[in-house]
């Protein structure tokens, strides 16, 4: 994929540079990010690659090789959260992601008023829960940070990218996806504390252990997902308020039984139990990885799935089928990952079993009459970087 060459063909001159930012998959810690808790994503080898040139006249031009839409031409000083969303989420809607980043940089007082020409192409599957959106945002933020010599540290770029998605695109996501794309490193999972955005790189060398982490993209996205995220978020806030804490992060795992006893609403009790126990599972996984016992994280992943299915109730038939089939056919552990109601699951397997477990999942999907899922190994890869 020669993104620089495509840029030159499109705009009639060569770009100043080329940057890339990966999609991510979350190992453990789901819906914990907006509760200021812990998450543990890793970067995928799939990336959004952007060729970018700085301009001086305040114009922002945006083009994607993957979308059948003409170049979007905007003015940096006219960007507002309504610029693109007002045009609807149609073919031009995608441009809200990079434009939102330029807006968020400008709005935070960073000097990007000269504008830019951007052409990008991505290998991150879209809508599969692997954060193709964060890849677009982070690659844009990093390119502008370099070209305009803003000197912003990566966590700050991630926050800018999140603000673009929240306030400009209008998607109420947490900060995990952008932090993963901006800060992950090869061969590691990223332990992220979503309260202060402190990070720790946790060695996660699957190949050295003879293991594989498979991503199973179910290729389904159920309608239910859109309102359900906001509903879970509101439920978590209600739980925190009832318990007298600012965020559920502040409920220690040891205090979970007494916290649950104070909650009268059955649904809120389930949500709180998921969040507090998933924060605990992140800590369990880190403790295991720190002593090199990678296989032992398998059952923790599977417990995490049960919690997402039964307590948070964001799984679906397809995701449950991946997990039950994989575990019944020799996987070490499995769980849905990401926002739920479709998207992807992860499956930890002994390398020699990868093929047979994959085959079992494909067969189970065929028998159930579901669309064949896409399966590939999640190799812990590099975070965003300049590539040319
Ligand atoms: P996810 O982040 O899980 O892949 P989202 O719904 O958050 O799913 O983001 C997907 C959206 O991001 C797409 O609908 C599109 O607007 C935008 N997008 C992702 N990749 C590209 C791309 N290569 N070109 C243009 N737009 C893209
Ligand atoms: Mg997204």
mmCIF file of C-alpha atoms and ligand atoms in Angstrom:
data_model
loop_
_atom_site.group_PDB
_atom_site.id
_atom_site.type_symbol
_atom_site.label_atom_id
_atom_site.label_comp_id
_atom_site.label_asym_id
_atom_site.label_seq_id
_atom_site.Cartn_x
_atom_site.Cartn_y
_atom_site.Cartn_z
ATOM 1 C CA UNK A 1 0.000 0.000 0.000
ATOM 2 C CA UNK A 2 1.855 3.097 -1.224
ATOM 3 C CA UNK A 3 -0.029 5.795 0.587
ATOM 4 C CA UNK A 4 2.584 8.466 -0.201
ATOM 5 C CA UNK A 5 2.313 7.699 -3.927
ATOM 6 C CA UNK A 6 -1.472 7.914 -3.739
ATOM 7 C CA UNK A 7 -1.150 11.282 -1.979
ATOM 8 C CA UNK A 8 1.067 12.591 -4.789
ATOM 9 C CA UNK A 9 -1.340 11.364 -7.436
ATOM 10 C CA UNK A 10 -4.302 12.884 -5.620
ATOM 11 C CA UNK A 11 -2.945 16.299 -4.641
ATOM 12 C CA UNK A 12 -0.258 16.774 -7.312
ATOM 13 C CA UNK A 13 2.740 17.074 -4.984
ATOM 14 C CA UNK A 14 4.615 14.876 -2.471
ATOM 15 C CA UNK A 15 3.619 14.670 1.204
ATOM 16 C CA UNK A 16 5.855 15.937 4.019
ATOM 17 C CA UNK A 17 5.761 12.528 5.693
ATOM 18 C CA UNK A 18 3.854 9.342 6.415
ATOM 19 C CA UNK A 19 2.537 8.228 9.807
ATOM 20 C CA UNK A 20 0.791 5.103 11.039
ATOM 21 C CA UNK A 21 -1.434 4.266 14.000
ATOM 22 C CA UNK A 22 -2.787 0.805 14.900
ATOM 23 C CA UNK A 23 -6.147 -0.595 15.819
ATOM 24 C CA UNK A 24 -6.304 -2.402 19.146
ATOM 25 C CA UNK A 25 -7.833 -5.305 20.917
ATOM 26 C CA UNK A 26 -8.553 -5.230 24.622
ATOM 27 C CA UNK A 27 -7.194 -8.156 26.619
ATOM 28 C CA UNK A 28 -9.148 -7.477 29.806
ATOM 29 C CA UNK A 29 -10.995 -4.597 31.551
ATOM 30 C CA UNK A 30 -14.226 -3.811 29.704
ATOM 31 C CA UNK A 31 -16.392 -0.702 30.298
ATOM 32 C CA UNK A 32 -13.968 0.101 33.096
ATOM 33 C CA UNK A 33 -12.383 3.057 31.291
ATOM 34 C CA UNK A 34 -15.190 5.555 31.899
ATOM 35 C CA UNK A 35 -15.326 4.320 35.498
ATOM 36 C CA UNK A 36 -11.736 5.578 35.812
ATOM 37 C CA UNK A 37 -10.552 1.999 36.263
ATOM 38 C CA UNK A 38 -8.048 -0.266 34.539
ATOM 39 C CA UNK A 39 -7.831 -1.640 31.015
ATOM 40 C CA UNK A 40 -5.244 -3.674 29.168
ATOM 41 C CA UNK A 41 -5.286 -3.292 25.400
ATOM 42 C CA UNK A 42 -2.648 -4.260 22.890
ATOM 43 C CA UNK A 43 -1.979 -2.794 19.457
ATOM 44 C CA UNK A 44 -2.753 -4.884 16.372
ATOM 45 C CA UNK A 45 -0.549 -5.131 13.284
ATOM 46 C CA UNK A 46 -3.443 -3.512 11.403
ATOM 47 C CA UNK A 47 -2.888 0.213 10.962
ATOM 48 C CA UNK A 48 -4.249 3.428 9.548
ATOM 49 C CA UNK A 49 -1.511 5.025 7.436
ATOM 50 C CA UNK A 50 -1.676 8.729 6.590
ATOM 51 C CA UNK A 51 0.418 10.758 4.160
ATOM 52 C CA UNK A 52 0.244 14.366 5.258
ATOM 53 C CA UNK A 53 1.539 17.765 4.145
ATOM 54 C CA UNK A 54 1.353 20.979 6.099
ATOM 55 C CA UNK A 55 -0.379 23.947 4.432
ATOM 56 C CA UNK A 56 -0.194 27.648 5.133
ATOM 57 C CA UNK A 57 -3.568 28.928 3.894
ATOM 58 C CA UNK A 58 -5.908 27.502 6.554
ATOM 59 C CA UNK A 59 -7.385 24.828 4.290
ATOM 60 C CA UNK A 60 -7.856 21.224 5.435
ATOM 61 C CA UNK A 61 -8.259 18.580 2.736
ATOM 62 C CA UNK A 62 -9.145 15.013 3.690
ATOM 63 C CA UNK A 63 -9.314 11.869 1.618
ATOM 64 C CA UNK A 64 -9.551 8.139 2.372
ATOM 65 C CA UNK A 65 -8.535 5.425 -0.069
ATOM 66 C CA UNK A 66 -11.092 3.148 1.561
ATOM 67 C CA UNK A 67 -14.215 5.253 1.138
ATOM 68 C CA UNK A 68 -15.913 6.150 -2.092
ATOM 69 C CA UNK A 69 -16.135 9.864 -1.427
ATOM 70 C CA UNK A 70 -14.435 12.915 -2.957
ATOM 71 C CA UNK A 71 -11.818 14.984 -1.123
ATOM 72 C CA UNK A 72 -13.474 16.854 1.766
ATOM 73 C CA UNK A 73 -12.308 20.467 1.781
ATOM 74 C CA UNK A 74 -12.763 22.510 4.958
ATOM 75 C CA UNK A 75 -11.354 25.600 6.614
ATOM 76 C CA UNK A 76 -9.588 25.088 9.944
ATOM 77 C CA UNK A 77 -10.949 28.311 11.442
ATOM 78 C CA UNK A 78 -14.507 27.358 10.522
ATOM 79 C CA UNK A 79 -14.480 23.896 12.092
ATOM 80 C CA UNK A 80 -17.163 23.433 14.740
ATOM 81 C CA UNK A 81 -18.669 20.216 16.090
ATOM 82 C CA UNK A 82 -21.531 20.703 13.641
ATOM 83 C CA UNK A 83 -19.376 21.072 10.524
ATOM 84 C CA UNK A 84 -19.626 17.507 9.347
ATOM 85 C CA UNK A 85 -22.187 15.837 11.576
ATOM 86 C CA UNK A 86 -24.759 18.316 10.246
ATOM 87 C CA UNK A 87 -24.253 16.759 6.830
ATOM 88 C CA UNK A 88 -25.287 13.419 8.243
ATOM 89 C CA UNK A 89 -23.313 10.250 8.720
ATOM 90 C CA UNK A 90 -23.264 9.387 5.006
ATOM 91 C CA UNK A 91 -20.235 8.992 2.774
ATOM 92 C CA UNK A 92 -18.696 12.252 3.924
ATOM 93 C CA UNK A 93 -19.250 11.385 7.582
ATOM 94 C CA UNK A 94 -15.924 9.640 7.940
ATOM 95 C CA UNK A 95 -14.067 12.960 7.555
ATOM 96 C CA UNK A 96 -15.432 14.019 10.948
ATOM 97 C CA UNK A 97 -12.785 11.819 12.614
ATOM 98 C CA UNK A 98 -9.672 13.577 11.256
ATOM 99 C CA UNK A 99 -11.408 16.972 11.069
ATOM 100 C CA UNK A 100 -12.437 16.522 14.705
ATOM 101 C CA UNK A 101 -8.808 16.072 15.679
ATOM 102 C CA UNK A 102 -7.828 19.317 13.953
ATOM 103 C CA UNK A 103 -10.731 21.051 15.698
ATOM 104 C CA UNK A 104 -9.766 19.587 19.097
ATOM 105 C CA UNK A 105 -6.139 20.683 18.646
ATOM 106 C CA UNK A 106 -7.219 24.188 17.646
ATOM 107 C CA UNK A 107 -9.762 24.345 20.467
ATOM 108 C CA UNK A 108 -7.055 23.399 22.995
ATOM 109 C CA UNK A 109 -5.021 26.376 21.791
ATOM 110 C CA UNK A 110 -2.513 24.545 19.607
ATOM 111 C CA UNK A 111 -1.308 26.325 16.481
ATOM 112 C CA UNK A 112 -2.581 24.255 13.557
ATOM 113 C CA UNK A 113 -4.298 27.094 11.732
ATOM 114 C CA UNK A 114 -2.236 26.661 8.544
ATOM 115 C CA UNK A 115 -4.173 23.511 7.719
ATOM 116 C CA UNK A 116 -3.040 20.300 6.024
ATOM 117 C CA UNK A 117 -3.618 17.896 3.159
ATOM 118 C CA UNK A 118 -4.276 14.358 4.352
ATOM 119 C CA UNK A 119 -4.689 11.121 2.436
ATOM 120 C CA UNK A 120 -5.059 7.879 4.371
ATOM 121 C CA UNK A 121 -5.651 4.183 3.979
ATOM 122 C CA UNK A 122 -6.323 1.660 6.710
ATOM 123 C CA UNK A 123 -6.124 -2.096 7.216
ATOM 124 C CA UNK A 124 -8.057 -1.953 10.506
ATOM 125 C CA UNK A 125 -11.433 -3.654 9.951
ATOM 126 C CA UNK A 126 -14.168 -1.076 10.550
ATOM 127 C CA UNK A 127 -16.967 -1.611 13.005
ATOM 128 C CA UNK A 128 -15.403 -4.841 14.309
ATOM 129 C CA UNK A 129 -14.681 -3.398 17.747
ATOM 130 C CA UNK A 130 -10.997 -3.052 16.835
ATOM 131 C CA UNK A 131 -10.964 0.749 16.894
ATOM 132 C CA UNK A 132 -10.538 1.751 13.300
ATOM 133 C CA UNK A 133 -11.870 5.138 14.439
ATOM 134 C CA UNK A 134 -9.157 5.667 17.053
ATOM 135 C CA UNK A 135 -6.509 4.660 14.485
ATOM 136 C CA UNK A 136 -7.744 7.435 12.174
ATOM 137 C CA UNK A 137 -7.789 9.993 14.960
ATOM 138 C CA UNK A 138 -4.408 9.115 16.419
ATOM 139 C CA UNK A 139 -2.610 9.013 13.078
ATOM 140 C CA UNK A 140 -3.978 12.489 12.355
ATOM 141 C CA UNK A 141 -3.008 13.811 15.782
ATOM 142 C CA UNK A 142 0.540 12.429 15.592
ATOM 143 C CA UNK A 143 1.130 13.765 12.074
ATOM 144 C CA UNK A 144 -0.007 17.262 13.021
ATOM 145 C CA UNK A 145 1.959 17.123 16.278
ATOM 146 C CA UNK A 146 5.107 16.445 14.247
ATOM 147 C CA UNK A 147 4.436 18.800 11.323
ATOM 148 C CA UNK A 148 3.425 21.719 13.550
ATOM 149 C CA UNK A 149 6.106 20.857 16.133
ATOM 150 C CA UNK A 150 3.532 20.963 18.922
ATOM 151 C CA UNK A 151 5.623 18.767 21.216
ATOM 152 C CA UNK A 152 2.580 17.151 22.824
ATOM 153 C CA UNK A 153 3.197 13.914 24.725
ATOM 154 C CA UNK A 154 1.323 10.857 23.530
ATOM 155 C CA UNK A 155 -1.251 10.670 26.332
ATOM 156 C CA UNK A 156 -2.202 14.249 25.506
ATOM 157 C CA UNK A 157 -2.596 13.364 21.829
ATOM 158 C CA UNK A 158 -4.836 10.491 22.897
ATOM 159 C CA UNK A 159 -7.004 12.830 24.958
ATOM 160 C CA UNK A 160 -7.235 15.240 22.000
ATOM 161 C CA UNK A 161 -8.282 12.310 19.790
ATOM 162 C CA UNK A 162 -10.876 11.171 22.314
ATOM 163 C CA UNK A 163 -12.276 14.699 22.529
ATOM 164 C CA UNK A 164 -12.584 14.715 18.724
ATOM 165 C CA UNK A 165 -14.643 11.530 18.844
ATOM 166 C CA UNK A 166 -16.757 12.625 21.830
ATOM 167 C CA UNK A 167 -17.445 16.246 20.968
ATOM 168 C CA UNK A 168 -16.982 16.471 17.191
ATOM 169 C CA UNK A 169 -18.074 13.073 15.874
ATOM 170 C CA UNK A 170 -20.528 12.643 18.744
ATOM 171 C CA UNK A 171 -19.540 9.172 19.995
ATOM 172 C CA UNK A 172 -19.282 8.944 23.813
ATOM 173 C CA UNK A 173 -16.242 6.616 23.962
ATOM 174 C CA UNK A 174 -13.720 6.335 26.784
ATOM 175 C CA UNK A 175 -10.019 7.029 26.309
ATOM 176 C CA UNK A 176 -8.747 3.440 26.078
ATOM 177 C CA UNK A 177 -8.780 3.103 22.289
ATOM 178 C CA UNK A 178 -6.826 6.278 21.638
ATOM 179 C CA UNK A 179 -4.334 5.560 24.431
ATOM 180 C CA UNK A 180 -3.736 2.070 23.037
ATOM 181 C CA UNK A 181 -3.173 3.340 19.520
ATOM 182 C CA UNK A 182 -0.902 6.168 20.698
ATOM 183 C CA UNK A 183 1.097 4.429 23.437
ATOM 184 C CA UNK A 184 1.273 0.664 22.818
ATOM 185 C CA UNK A 185 4.624 -0.987 22.087
ATOM 186 C CA UNK A 186 5.618 -4.160 20.268
ATOM 187 C CA UNK A 187 5.494 -7.339 22.348
ATOM 188 C CA UNK A 188 3.562 -5.699 25.184
ATOM 189 C CA UNK A 189 0.087 -5.153 26.502
ATOM 190 C CA UNK A 190 -0.566 -1.697 27.876
ATOM 191 C CA UNK A 191 -1.704 -1.454 31.478
ATOM 192 C CA UNK A 192 -3.595 1.803 31.573
ATOM 193 C CA UNK A 193 -4.976 3.533 34.630
ATOM 194 C CA UNK A 194 -7.872 5.528 33.199
ATOM 195 C CA UNK A 195 -7.898 7.912 36.171
ATOM 196 C CA UNK A 196 -4.509 9.542 35.692
ATOM 197 C CA UNK A 197 -3.626 7.967 32.295
ATOM 198 C CA UNK A 198 -0.486 6.453 33.761
ATOM 199 C CA UNK A 199 0.730 3.482 31.753
ATOM 200 C CA UNK A 200 2.925 0.446 32.200
ATOM 201 C CA UNK A 201 4.142 -1.759 29.370
ATOM 202 C CA UNK A 202 3.518 -5.383 30.366
ATOM 203 C CA UNK A 203 5.603 -7.954 28.437
ATOM 204 C CA UNK A 204 3.167 -10.141 26.507
ATOM 205 C CA UNK A 205 5.288 -12.284 24.254
ATOM 206 C CA UNK A 206 2.844 -14.948 23.130
ATOM 207 C CA UNK A 207 5.102 -16.530 20.525
ATOM 208 C CA UNK A 208 7.897 -17.153 23.044
ATOM 209 C CA UNK A 209 5.377 -19.061 25.173
ATOM 210 C CA UNK A 210 4.065 -21.102 22.235
ATOM 211 C CA UNK A 211 0.710 -19.357 22.451
ATOM 212 C CA UNK A 212 -1.569 -17.429 20.148
ATOM 213 C CA UNK A 213 -4.282 -14.930 20.876
ATOM 214 C CA UNK A 214 -6.880 -15.229 18.140
ATOM 215 C CA UNK A 215 -9.226 -12.415 17.251
ATOM 216 C CA UNK A 216 -12.585 -13.658 16.011
ATOM 217 C CA UNK A 217 -14.465 -10.890 14.241
ATOM 218 C CA UNK A 218 -18.086 -12.064 14.198
ATOM 219 C CA UNK A 219 -18.915 -9.522 11.471
ATOM 220 C CA UNK A 220 -22.132 -8.668 13.228
ATOM 221 C CA UNK A 221 -23.156 -5.462 14.910
ATOM 222 C CA UNK A 222 -26.532 -5.498 16.603
ATOM 223 C CA UNK A 223 -28.614 -2.314 16.653
ATOM 224 C CA UNK A 224 -29.066 -2.633 20.388
ATOM 225 C CA UNK A 225 -25.446 -1.565 20.916
ATOM 226 C CA UNK A 226 -25.917 2.134 20.328
ATOM 227 C CA UNK A 227 -28.259 2.988 23.199
ATOM 228 C CA UNK A 228 -26.924 0.233 25.454
ATOM 229 C CA UNK A 229 -23.528 1.885 25.934
ATOM 230 C CA UNK A 230 -25.090 5.115 27.202
ATOM 231 C CA UNK A 231 -27.475 3.115 29.378
ATOM 232 C CA UNK A 232 -24.626 1.145 31.002
ATOM 233 C CA UNK A 233 -22.696 4.333 31.475
ATOM 234 C CA UNK A 234 -25.617 6.035 33.207
ATOM 235 C CA UNK A 235 -26.155 2.903 35.346
ATOM 236 C CA UNK A 236 -22.520 2.942 36.468
ATOM 237 C CA UNK A 237 -22.800 6.622 37.390
ATOM 238 C CA UNK A 238 -25.950 5.900 39.372
ATOM 239 C CA UNK A 239 -24.192 3.048 41.172
ATOM 240 C CA UNK A 240 -21.234 5.266 42.039
ATOM 241 C CA UNK A 241 -23.536 8.025 43.303
ATOM 242 C CA UNK A 242 -25.487 5.589 45.498
ATOM 243 C CA UNK A 243 -22.241 4.259 46.941
ATOM 244 C CA UNK A 244 -20.944 7.773 47.557
ATOM 245 C CA UNK A 245 -17.870 7.538 45.323
ATOM 246 C CA UNK A 246 -16.982 9.671 42.324
ATOM 247 C CA UNK A 247 -16.354 6.614 40.124
ATOM 248 C CA UNK A 248 -16.727 2.846 40.550
ATOM 249 C CA UNK A 249 -12.951 2.615 40.439
ATOM 250 C CA UNK A 250 -13.076 3.721 44.057
ATOM 251 C CA UNK A 251 -14.883 0.583 45.200
ATOM 252 C CA UNK A 252 -12.150 -1.856 46.259
ATOM 253 C CA UNK A 253 -12.659 -5.489 45.276
ATOM 254 C CA UNK A 254 -12.536 -6.529 48.941
ATOM 255 C CA UNK A 255 -15.454 -4.158 49.599
ATOM 256 C CA UNK A 256 -17.580 -5.515 46.768
ATOM 257 C CA UNK A 257 -19.910 -7.698 48.911
ATOM 258 C CA UNK A 258 -20.738 -4.833 51.264
ATOM 259 C CA UNK A 259 -21.150 -2.421 48.336
ATOM 260 C CA UNK A 260 -23.565 -4.815 46.625
ATOM 261 C CA UNK A 261 -25.540 -5.160 49.841
ATOM 262 C CA UNK A 262 -26.131 -1.399 49.795
ATOM 263 C CA UNK A 263 -27.582 -1.426 46.268
ATOM 264 C CA UNK A 264 -31.288 -2.175 46.047
ATOM 265 C CA UNK A 265 -31.650 -1.993 42.259
ATOM 266 C CA UNK A 266 -30.900 -5.424 40.788
ATOM 267 C CA UNK A 267 -29.621 -4.011 37.497
ATOM 268 C CA UNK A 268 -27.309 -1.459 39.101
ATOM 269 C CA UNK A 269 -25.999 -4.201 41.347
ATOM 270 C CA UNK A 270 -25.071 -6.270 38.294
ATOM 271 C CA UNK A 271 -23.318 -3.347 36.612
ATOM 272 C CA UNK A 272 -21.320 -2.538 39.746
ATOM 273 C CA UNK A 273 -20.357 -6.186 40.181
ATOM 274 C CA UNK A 274 -19.054 -6.302 36.610
ATOM 275 C CA UNK A 275 -17.000 -3.126 36.829
ATOM 276 C CA UNK A 276 -15.426 -3.825 40.205
ATOM 277 C CA UNK A 277 -14.689 -7.463 39.346
ATOM 278 C CA UNK A 278 -13.280 -6.588 35.907
ATOM 279 C CA UNK A 279 -10.913 -4.039 37.467
ATOM 280 C CA UNK A 280 -9.837 -6.881 39.742
ATOM 281 C CA UNK A 281 -9.365 -9.199 36.752
ATOM 282 C CA UNK A 282 -7.006 -6.664 35.177
ATOM 283 C CA UNK A 283 -4.929 -6.787 38.340
ATOM 284 C CA UNK A 284 -5.016 -10.600 38.328
ATOM 285 C CA UNK A 285 -3.846 -10.733 34.714
ATOM 286 C CA UNK A 286 -1.012 -8.312 35.413
ATOM 287 C CA UNK A 287 0.140 -10.315 38.417
ATOM 288 C CA UNK A 288 0.184 -13.466 36.282
ATOM 289 C CA UNK A 289 2.000 -11.847 33.365
ATOM 290 C CA UNK A 290 4.530 -10.293 35.741
ATOM 291 C CA UNK A 291 5.569 -13.777 36.846
ATOM 292 C CA UNK A 292 5.442 -15.093 33.271
ATOM 293 C CA UNK A 293 2.449 -17.384 33.814
ATOM 294 C CA UNK A 294 0.683 -16.465 30.580
ATOM 295 C CA UNK A 295 -1.435 -19.635 30.383
ATOM 296 C CA UNK A 296 -3.021 -18.879 33.734
ATOM 297 C CA UNK A 297 -4.765 -15.790 32.333
ATOM 298 C CA UNK A 298 -7.037 -18.056 30.252
ATOM 299 C CA UNK A 299 -9.631 -18.773 32.967
ATOM 300 C CA UNK A 300 -9.599 -15.085 33.968
ATOM 301 C CA UNK A 301 -10.550 -14.137 30.409
ATOM 302 C CA UNK A 302 -13.381 -16.668 30.439
ATOM 303 C CA UNK A 303 -14.632 -15.351 33.798
ATOM 304 C CA UNK A 304 -14.569 -11.882 32.287
ATOM 305 C CA UNK A 305 -16.803 -13.116 29.492
ATOM 306 C CA UNK A 306 -19.327 -14.565 31.945
ATOM 307 C CA UNK A 307 -19.425 -11.210 33.726
ATOM 308 C CA UNK A 308 -20.016 -9.304 30.474
ATOM 309 C CA UNK A 309 -22.698 -11.792 29.442
ATOM 310 C CA UNK A 310 -24.551 -12.200 32.732
ATOM 311 C CA UNK A 311 -23.925 -8.981 34.676
ATOM 312 C CA UNK A 312 -23.339 -6.209 32.144
ATOM 313 C CA UNK A 313 -25.397 -8.093 29.538
ATOM 314 C CA UNK A 314 -23.640 -6.778 26.466
ATOM 315 C CA UNK A 315 -22.806 -10.077 24.761
ATOM 316 C CA UNK A 316 -24.826 -11.697 21.988
ATOM 317 C CA UNK A 317 -25.429 -15.161 20.562
ATOM 318 C CA UNK A 318 -22.508 -14.976 18.139
ATOM 319 C CA UNK A 319 -19.981 -13.867 20.785
ATOM 320 C CA UNK A 320 -21.240 -16.490 23.262
ATOM 321 C CA UNK A 321 -20.902 -19.131 20.555
ATOM 322 C CA UNK A 322 -17.265 -18.191 19.896
ATOM 323 C CA UNK A 323 -16.426 -18.439 23.593
ATOM 324 C CA UNK A 324 -18.291 -21.663 24.326
ATOM 325 C CA UNK A 325 -17.063 -23.404 21.159
ATOM 326 C CA UNK A 326 -13.462 -22.294 21.607
ATOM 327 C CA UNK A 327 -13.357 -23.395 25.238
ATOM 328 C CA UNK A 328 -15.021 -26.711 24.422
ATOM 329 C CA UNK A 329 -12.480 -27.417 21.684
ATOM 330 C CA UNK A 330 -9.287 -26.856 23.619
ATOM 331 C CA UNK A 331 -8.788 -23.095 24.028
ATOM 332 C CA UNK A 332 -7.174 -21.909 27.286
ATOM 333 C CA UNK A 333 -9.689 -19.104 27.663
ATOM 334 C CA UNK A 334 -11.842 -16.721 25.649
ATOM 335 C CA UNK A 335 -14.013 -13.660 25.983
ATOM 336 C CA UNK A 336 -15.827 -11.057 23.980
ATOM 337 C CA UNK A 337 -13.879 -7.808 23.703
ATOM 338 C CA UNK A 338 -14.882 -4.221 23.045
ATOM 339 C CA UNK A 339 -18.316 -2.643 23.209
ATOM 340 C CA UNK A 340 -20.338 -5.829 22.710
ATOM 341 C CA UNK A 341 -23.526 -6.759 20.808
ATOM 342 C CA UNK A 342 -21.272 -8.042 18.025
ATOM 343 C CA UNK A 343 -17.755 -7.104 17.055
ATOM 344 C CA UNK A 344 -14.934 -9.390 18.136
ATOM 345 C CA UNK A 345 -13.954 -12.019 20.670
ATOM 346 C CA UNK A 346 -10.454 -13.092 21.690
ATOM 347 C CA UNK A 347 -9.359 -16.688 22.181
ATOM 348 C CA UNK A 348 -6.131 -17.761 23.895
ATOM 349 C CA UNK A 349 -4.813 -21.044 22.462
ATOM 350 C CA UNK A 350 -1.732 -23.220 22.423
ATOM 351 C CA UNK A 351 -0.152 -22.511 19.057
ATOM 352 C CA UNK A 352 -0.632 -26.094 17.743
ATOM 353 C CA UNK A 353 -4.354 -25.885 18.603
ATOM 354 C CA UNK A 354 -5.010 -22.626 16.750
ATOM 355 C CA UNK A 355 -6.096 -24.338 13.581
ATOM 356 C CA UNK A 356 -8.442 -26.887 15.142
ATOM 357 C CA UNK A 357 -10.043 -24.315 17.461
ATOM 358 C CA UNK A 358 -10.558 -21.984 14.495
ATOM 359 C CA UNK A 359 -12.119 -24.831 12.530
ATOM 360 C CA UNK A 360 -14.499 -25.656 15.388
ATOM 361 C CA UNK A 361 -15.626 -22.025 15.620
ATOM 362 C CA UNK A 362 -16.169 -21.793 11.857
ATOM 363 C CA UNK A 363 -18.175 -25.023 11.909
ATOM 364 C CA UNK A 364 -20.285 -23.898 14.840
ATOM 365 C CA UNK A 365 -21.087 -20.637 13.004
ATOM 366 C CA UNK A 366 -22.012 -22.520 9.831
ATOM 367 C CA UNK A 367 -24.259 -24.895 11.795
ATOM 368 C CA UNK A 368 -25.971 -21.943 13.516
ATOM 369 C CA UNK A 369 -26.514 -20.250 10.154
ATOM 370 C CA UNK A 370 -24.323 -17.262 11.101
ATOM 371 C CA UNK A 371 -22.056 -15.387 8.686
ATOM 372 C CA UNK A 372 -18.553 -16.878 8.699
ATOM 373 C CA UNK A 373 -16.361 -14.952 11.157
ATOM 374 C CA UNK A 374 -12.920 -13.610 10.268
ATOM 375 C CA UNK A 375 -10.153 -15.095 12.455
ATOM 376 C CA UNK A 376 -6.592 -13.789 12.753
ATOM 377 C CA UNK A 377 -3.841 -13.798 15.408
ATOM 378 C CA UNK A 378 -3.402 -10.661 17.539
ATOM 379 C CA UNK A 379 0.333 -10.060 17.507
ATOM 380 C CA UNK A 380 1.158 -7.324 20.076
ATOM 381 C CA UNK A 381 2.389 -4.575 17.747
ATOM 382 C CA UNK A 382 3.775 -1.053 17.713
ATOM 383 C CA UNK A 383 1.835 2.072 18.624
ATOM 384 C CA UNK A 384 1.565 5.141 16.423
ATOM 385 C CA UNK A 385 4.776 6.276 14.715
ATOM 386 C CA UNK A 386 6.246 8.134 11.803
ATOM 387 C CA UNK A 387 7.084 5.671 9.040
ATOM 388 C CA UNK A 388 8.491 7.936 6.304
HETATM 389 P P1 LIG B 1 -14.544 0.839 15.159
HETATM 390 O O1 LIG B 1 -13.780 1.963 15.721
HETATM 391 O O2 LIG B 1 -14.884 -0.201 16.166
HETATM 392 O O3 LIG B 1 -13.938 0.237 13.939
HETATM 393 P P2 LIG B 1 -16.461 2.914 14.757
HETATM 394 O O4 LIG B 1 -17.900 2.890 14.404
HETATM 395 O O5 LIG B 1 -16.053 3.569 16.016
HETATM 396 O O6 LIG B 1 -15.969 1.402 14.693
HETATM 397 O O7 LIG B 1 -15.636 3.626 13.599
HETATM 398 C C1 LIG B 1 -15.848 3.235 12.253
HETATM 399 C C2 LIG B 1 -15.934 4.489 11.402
HETATM 400 O O8 LIG B 1 -14.631 5.095 11.299
HETATM 401 C C3 LIG B 1 -16.341 4.208 9.980
HETATM 402 O O9 LIG B 1 -17.737 4.173 9.848
HETATM 403 C C4 LIG B 1 -15.737 5.396 9.243
HETATM 404 O O10 LIG B 1 -16.541 6.546 9.382
HETATM 405 C C5 LIG B 1 -14.457 5.633 10.025
HETATM 406 N N1 LIG B 1 -13.342 4.927 9.378
HETATM 407 C C6 LIG B 1 -12.640 3.884 9.862
HETATM 408 N N2 LIG B 1 -11.666 3.493 9.001
HETATM 409 C C7 LIG B 1 -11.778 4.319 7.929
HETATM 410 C C8 LIG B 1 -11.063 4.440 6.698
HETATM 411 N N3 LIG B 1 -10.066 3.616 6.380
HETATM 412 N N4 LIG B 1 -11.455 5.426 5.850
HETATM 413 C C9 LIG B 1 -12.448 6.250 6.162
HETATM 414 N N5 LIG B 1 -13.151 6.180 7.293
HETATM 415 C C10 LIG B 1 -12.832 5.236 8.174
HETATM 416 MG MG1 LIG B 2 -14.459 3.218 17.264
#
